[in-house]
Amino acid sequence: MTFETERLILRPWKESDAESLYEYAKNPEVGPIAGWPVHTSVENSKAIIRDVLSGEEVYAVCLKEDNRAIGSISLIKPEQSHTKAEPDEIEVGYWIGVPFWGQGLIPEALRRIQEHVFCDLGCSAMWCGYYDGNEKSRRCQEKCGFTFHHTEENKPCVLMGDVRTEHFTKLTKEEWERKK
């Protein structure tokens, strides 16, 4: 499935995206704050595409002008959620390369995914989390209508091998309908 916004194409990842993925995912400002390690090579990025990003409801965030992957947005099923999502709820996760920070691209992608979640998938709510210190992600969630729900402390961050505090926000379908 592919989605479009004013400036973006959200599409499935391809192995040919590995160089672009590596370009942005090797930056230590991106992955660690989101809970995953920096990419170490194009081959590492290619393996991540095959093993992680090729899943269902995982989309490369691409600029319309060149369809080059600059970030990612994905939906996480309730049974894999980082928090206690109900069966008809879903969690969303995202990141974007540093050169594209502050341009409103992830909020644009997230708003399109919200429409997909509530209209196509029929979910009753969306969850989103951010680790302590990730203010950019918190602000993105607020811009897109999510409101603070709860904090979970001492959560293992398996990929980074540490323990963190994670804050969760939530948006219900009713709230989304009122705000759109």
mmCIF file of C-alpha atoms in Angstrom:
data_model
loop_
_atom_site.group_PDB
_atom_site.id
_atom_site.type_symbol
_atom_site.label_atom_id
_atom_site.label_comp_id
_atom_site.label_asym_id
_atom_site.label_seq_id
_atom_site.Cartn_x
_atom_site.Cartn_y
_atom_site.Cartn_z
ATOM 1 C CA MET A 1 0.000 0.000 0.000
ATOM 2 C CA THR A 2 1.211 3.504 -0.799
ATOM 3 C CA PHE A 3 -0.033 6.856 0.500
ATOM 4 C CA GLU A 4 0.589 10.391 -0.679
ATOM 5 C CA THR A 5 0.504 13.740 1.058
ATOM 6 C CA GLU A 6 1.255 17.205 -0.254
ATOM 7 C CA ARG A 7 5.027 16.642 -0.084
ATOM 8 C CA LEU A 8 5.478 12.943 0.652
ATOM 9 C CA ILE A 9 5.069 9.406 -0.580
ATOM 10 C CA LEU A 10 4.682 6.727 2.097
ATOM 11 C CA ARG A 11 5.512 3.375 0.524
ATOM 12 C CA PRO A 12 6.919 -0.041 1.409
ATOM 13 C CA TRP A 13 10.673 -0.245 1.913
ATOM 14 C CA LYS A 14 12.814 -1.800 -0.836
ATOM 15 C CA GLU A 15 16.331 -3.228 -0.549
ATOM 16 C CA SER A 16 17.384 -0.537 -3.027
ATOM 17 C CA ASP A 17 16.667 2.002 -0.242
ATOM 18 C CA ALA A 18 19.655 0.701 1.764
ATOM 19 C CA GLU A 19 22.074 3.506 0.806
ATOM 20 C CA SER A 20 19.554 6.207 1.657
ATOM 21 C CA LEU A 21 18.606 4.459 4.905
ATOM 22 C CA TYR A 22 22.253 4.187 5.909
ATOM 23 C CA GLU A 23 22.870 7.853 5.102
ATOM 24 C CA TYR A 24 20.301 8.940 7.711
ATOM 25 C CA ALA A 25 20.365 6.015 10.176
ATOM 26 C CA LYS A 26 24.144 6.214 10.750
ATOM 27 C CA ASN A 27 23.676 9.563 12.496
ATOM 28 C CA PRO A 28 23.806 9.057 16.300
ATOM 29 C CA GLU A 29 21.161 11.763 16.784
ATOM 30 C CA VAL A 30 18.490 9.590 15.122
ATOM 31 C CA GLY A 31 18.334 5.969 16.269
ATOM 32 C CA PRO A 32 19.502 5.934 19.889
ATOM 33 C CA ILE A 33 16.898 8.452 21.080
ATOM 34 C CA ALA A 34 14.239 6.336 19.321
ATOM 35 C CA GLY A 35 15.543 3.102 20.855
ATOM 36 C CA TRP A 36 17.693 1.549 18.130
ATOM 37 C CA PRO A 37 21.428 1.597 17.404
ATOM 38 C CA VAL A 38 23.084 3.558 14.621
ATOM 39 C CA HIS A 39 23.497 1.669 11.375
ATOM 40 C CA THR A 40 27.070 0.589 10.699
ATOM 41 C CA SER A 41 27.079 0.045 6.923
ATOM 42 C CA VAL A 42 24.919 -0.117 3.809
ATOM 43 C CA GLU A 43 24.858 -3.906 4.292
ATOM 44 C CA ASN A 44 23.602 -3.424 7.863
ATOM 45 C CA SER A 45 20.849 -1.135 6.538
ATOM 46 C CA LYS A 46 19.964 -3.687 3.858
ATOM 47 C CA ALA A 47 19.601 -6.374 6.553
ATOM 48 C CA ILE A 48 17.394 -4.021 8.616
ATOM 49 C CA ILE A 49 15.174 -3.487 5.568
ATOM 50 C CA ARG A 50 14.871 -7.253 5.076
ATOM 51 C CA ASP A 51 14.414 -8.204 8.729
ATOM 52 C CA VAL A 52 12.571 -5.242 10.263
ATOM 53 C CA LEU A 53 11.296 -2.697 7.767
ATOM 54 C CA SER A 54 9.745 -5.155 5.317
ATOM 55 C CA GLY A 55 6.926 -5.906 7.769
ATOM 56 C CA GLU A 56 3.269 -5.163 7.283
ATOM 57 C CA GLU A 57 2.270 -1.494 7.772
ATOM 58 C CA VAL A 58 5.890 -0.230 7.694
ATOM 59 C CA TYR A 59 6.447 2.655 5.291
ATOM 60 C CA ALA A 60 9.441 4.524 3.954
ATOM 61 C CA VAL A 61 8.849 8.265 4.216
ATOM 62 C CA CYS A 62 9.946 9.696 0.857
ATOM 63 C CA LEU A 63 9.961 13.158 -0.657
ATOM 64 C CA LYS A 64 7.667 13.332 -3.687
ATOM 65 C CA GLU A 65 10.338 15.088 -5.734
ATOM 66 C CA ASP A 66 12.651 12.042 -5.858
ATOM 67 C CA ASN A 67 10.926 9.159 -3.972
ATOM 68 C CA ARG A 68 14.085 8.766 -1.856
ATOM 69 C CA ALA A 69 13.626 7.285 1.641
ATOM 70 C CA ILE A 70 14.408 9.883 4.324
ATOM 71 C CA GLY A 71 12.608 8.324 7.287
ATOM 72 C CA SER A 72 10.118 5.699 8.362
ATOM 73 C CA ILE A 73 6.662 5.397 9.884
ATOM 74 C CA SER A 74 5.147 2.145 11.065
ATOM 75 C CA LEU A 75 2.134 0.724 12.812
ATOM 76 C CA ILE A 76 2.610 -1.701 15.684
ATOM 77 C CA LYS A 77 -0.097 -4.273 16.409
ATOM 78 C CA PRO A 78 -1.551 -4.426 19.947
ATOM 79 C CA GLU A 79 0.229 -7.682 20.798
ATOM 80 C CA GLN A 80 3.591 -6.049 19.935
ATOM 81 C CA SER A 81 2.836 -2.635 21.424
ATOM 82 C CA HIS A 82 5.219 -1.029 23.915
ATOM 83 C CA THR A 83 2.218 -0.342 26.159
ATOM 84 C CA LYS A 84 -1.129 -1.978 26.907
ATOM 85 C CA ALA A 85 -3.082 -1.403 23.707
ATOM 86 C CA GLU A 86 -6.521 -2.924 23.341
ATOM 87 C CA PRO A 87 -7.232 -5.293 20.401
ATOM 88 C CA ASP A 88 -8.810 -2.480 18.330
ATOM 89 C CA GLU A 89 -6.008 0.019 19.048
ATOM 90 C CA ILE A 90 -2.624 0.444 17.367
ATOM 91 C CA GLU A 91 0.715 2.075 18.136
ATOM 92 C CA VAL A 92 2.672 4.228 15.702
ATOM 93 C CA GLY A 93 6.400 4.816 15.537
ATOM 94 C CA TYR A 94 8.427 7.105 13.275
ATOM 95 C CA TRP A 95 11.753 8.793 12.614
ATOM 96 C CA ILE A 96 13.245 11.082 9.993
ATOM 97 C CA GLY A 97 16.795 12.015 8.979
ATOM 98 C CA VAL A 98 18.389 15.034 10.660
ATOM 99 C CA PRO A 99 18.513 17.216 7.491
ATOM 100 C CA PHE A 100 14.686 17.084 7.434
ATOM 101 C CA TRP A 101 14.031 17.967 11.075
ATOM 102 C CA GLY A 102 11.847 21.001 11.688
ATOM 103 C CA GLN A 103 10.098 20.954 8.299
ATOM 104 C CA GLY A 104 6.829 19.382 9.466
ATOM 105 C CA LEU A 105 7.343 16.270 7.349
ATOM 106 C CA ILE A 106 6.741 13.680 10.063
ATOM 107 C CA PRO A 107 3.576 15.433 11.285
ATOM 108 C CA GLU A 108 2.415 15.417 7.643
ATOM 109 C CA ALA A 109 3.121 11.688 7.366
ATOM 110 C CA LEU A 110 1.542 10.973 10.746
ATOM 111 C CA ARG A 111 -1.675 12.797 9.841
ATOM 112 C CA ARG A 112 -1.993 10.663 6.702
ATOM 113 C CA ILE A 113 -1.375 7.488 8.717
ATOM 114 C CA GLN A 114 -4.040 8.598 11.215
ATOM 115 C CA GLU A 115 -6.548 8.720 8.382
ATOM 116 C CA HIS A 116 -5.514 5.198 7.333
ATOM 117 C CA VAL A 117 -5.756 3.892 10.908
ATOM 118 C CA PHE A 118 -9.194 5.322 11.637
ATOM 119 C CA CYS A 119 -10.855 5.094 8.204
ATOM 120 C CA ASP A 120 -9.292 2.023 6.582
ATOM 121 C CA LEU A 121 -8.298 -0.134 9.556
ATOM 122 C CA GLY A 122 -11.221 0.865 11.797
ATOM 123 C CA CYS A 123 -9.132 1.296 14.951
ATOM 124 C CA SER A 124 -10.631 3.051 17.964
ATOM 125 C CA ALA A 125 -7.381 4.675 19.142
ATOM 126 C CA MET A 126 -3.707 5.217 18.372
ATOM 127 C CA TRP A 127 -0.840 5.139 20.862
ATOM 128 C CA CYS A 128 2.532 6.789 20.475
ATOM 129 C CA GLY A 129 5.511 6.766 22.827
ATOM 130 C CA TYR A 130 8.720 8.722 23.293
ATOM 131 C CA TYR A 131 11.674 8.248 25.589
ATOM 132 C CA ASP A 132 12.697 10.844 28.146
ATOM 133 C CA GLY A 133 14.542 13.654 26.393
ATOM 134 C CA ASN A 134 13.013 13.183 22.939
ATOM 135 C CA GLU A 135 11.278 16.546 22.843
ATOM 136 C CA LYS A 136 11.014 16.610 19.039
ATOM 137 C CA SER A 137 8.901 13.461 19.100
ATOM 138 C CA ARG A 138 6.762 14.771 21.964
ATOM 139 C CA ARG A 139 6.059 17.996 20.046
ATOM 140 C CA CYS A 140 5.203 16.057 16.876
ATOM 141 C CA GLN A 141 2.671 13.996 18.793
ATOM 142 C CA GLU A 142 1.081 17.112 20.291
ATOM 143 C CA LYS A 143 0.855 18.768 16.857
ATOM 144 C CA CYS A 144 -0.982 15.697 15.589
ATOM 145 C CA GLY A 145 -3.604 15.668 18.351
ATOM 146 C CA PHE A 146 -2.137 13.071 20.717
ATOM 147 C CA THR A 147 -2.455 13.866 24.422
ATOM 148 C CA PHE A 148 -0.361 12.613 27.319
ATOM 149 C CA HIS A 149 -1.707 9.395 28.818
ATOM 150 C CA HIS A 150 0.905 7.894 31.153
ATOM 151 C CA THR A 151 4.583 7.277 31.887
ATOM 152 C CA GLU A 152 6.280 3.906 32.308
ATOM 153 C CA GLU A 153 9.595 3.871 34.166
ATOM 154 C CA ASN A 154 12.412 1.318 34.132
ATOM 155 C CA LYS A 155 11.457 -0.073 30.727
ATOM 156 C CA PRO A 156 14.094 -2.248 29.085
ATOM 157 C CA CYS A 157 15.202 -0.840 25.744
ATOM 158 C CA VAL A 158 16.375 -4.165 24.330
ATOM 159 C CA LEU A 159 18.073 -2.925 21.164
ATOM 160 C CA MET A 160 20.110 -0.368 23.106
ATOM 161 C CA GLY A 161 20.777 -2.592 26.128
ATOM 162 C CA ASP A 162 19.603 -0.057 28.678
ATOM 163 C CA VAL A 163 16.598 0.924 30.801
ATOM 164 C CA ARG A 164 14.537 4.040 30.085
ATOM 165 C CA THR A 165 11.498 6.080 30.999
ATOM 166 C CA GLU A 166 8.878 6.100 28.244
ATOM 167 C CA HIS A 167 5.983 8.522 27.989
ATOM 168 C CA PHE A 168 2.826 7.528 26.115
ATOM 169 C CA THR A 169 0.295 9.658 24.301
ATOM 170 C CA LYS A 170 -3.024 8.567 22.863
ATOM 171 C CA LEU A 171 -5.493 9.765 20.244
ATOM 172 C CA THR A 172 -8.976 8.287 19.997
ATOM 173 C CA LYS A 173 -10.983 8.153 16.797
ATOM 174 C CA GLU A 174 -13.520 10.554 18.316
ATOM 175 C CA GLU A 175 -10.798 13.070 19.188
ATOM 176 C CA TRP A 176 -9.337 12.749 15.694
ATOM 177 C CA GLU A 177 -12.746 13.321 14.072
ATOM 178 C CA ARG A 178 -13.316 16.462 16.177
ATOM 179 C CA LYS A 179 -9.898 17.914 15.316
ATOM 180 C CA LYS A 180 -9.750 17.260 11.579
#
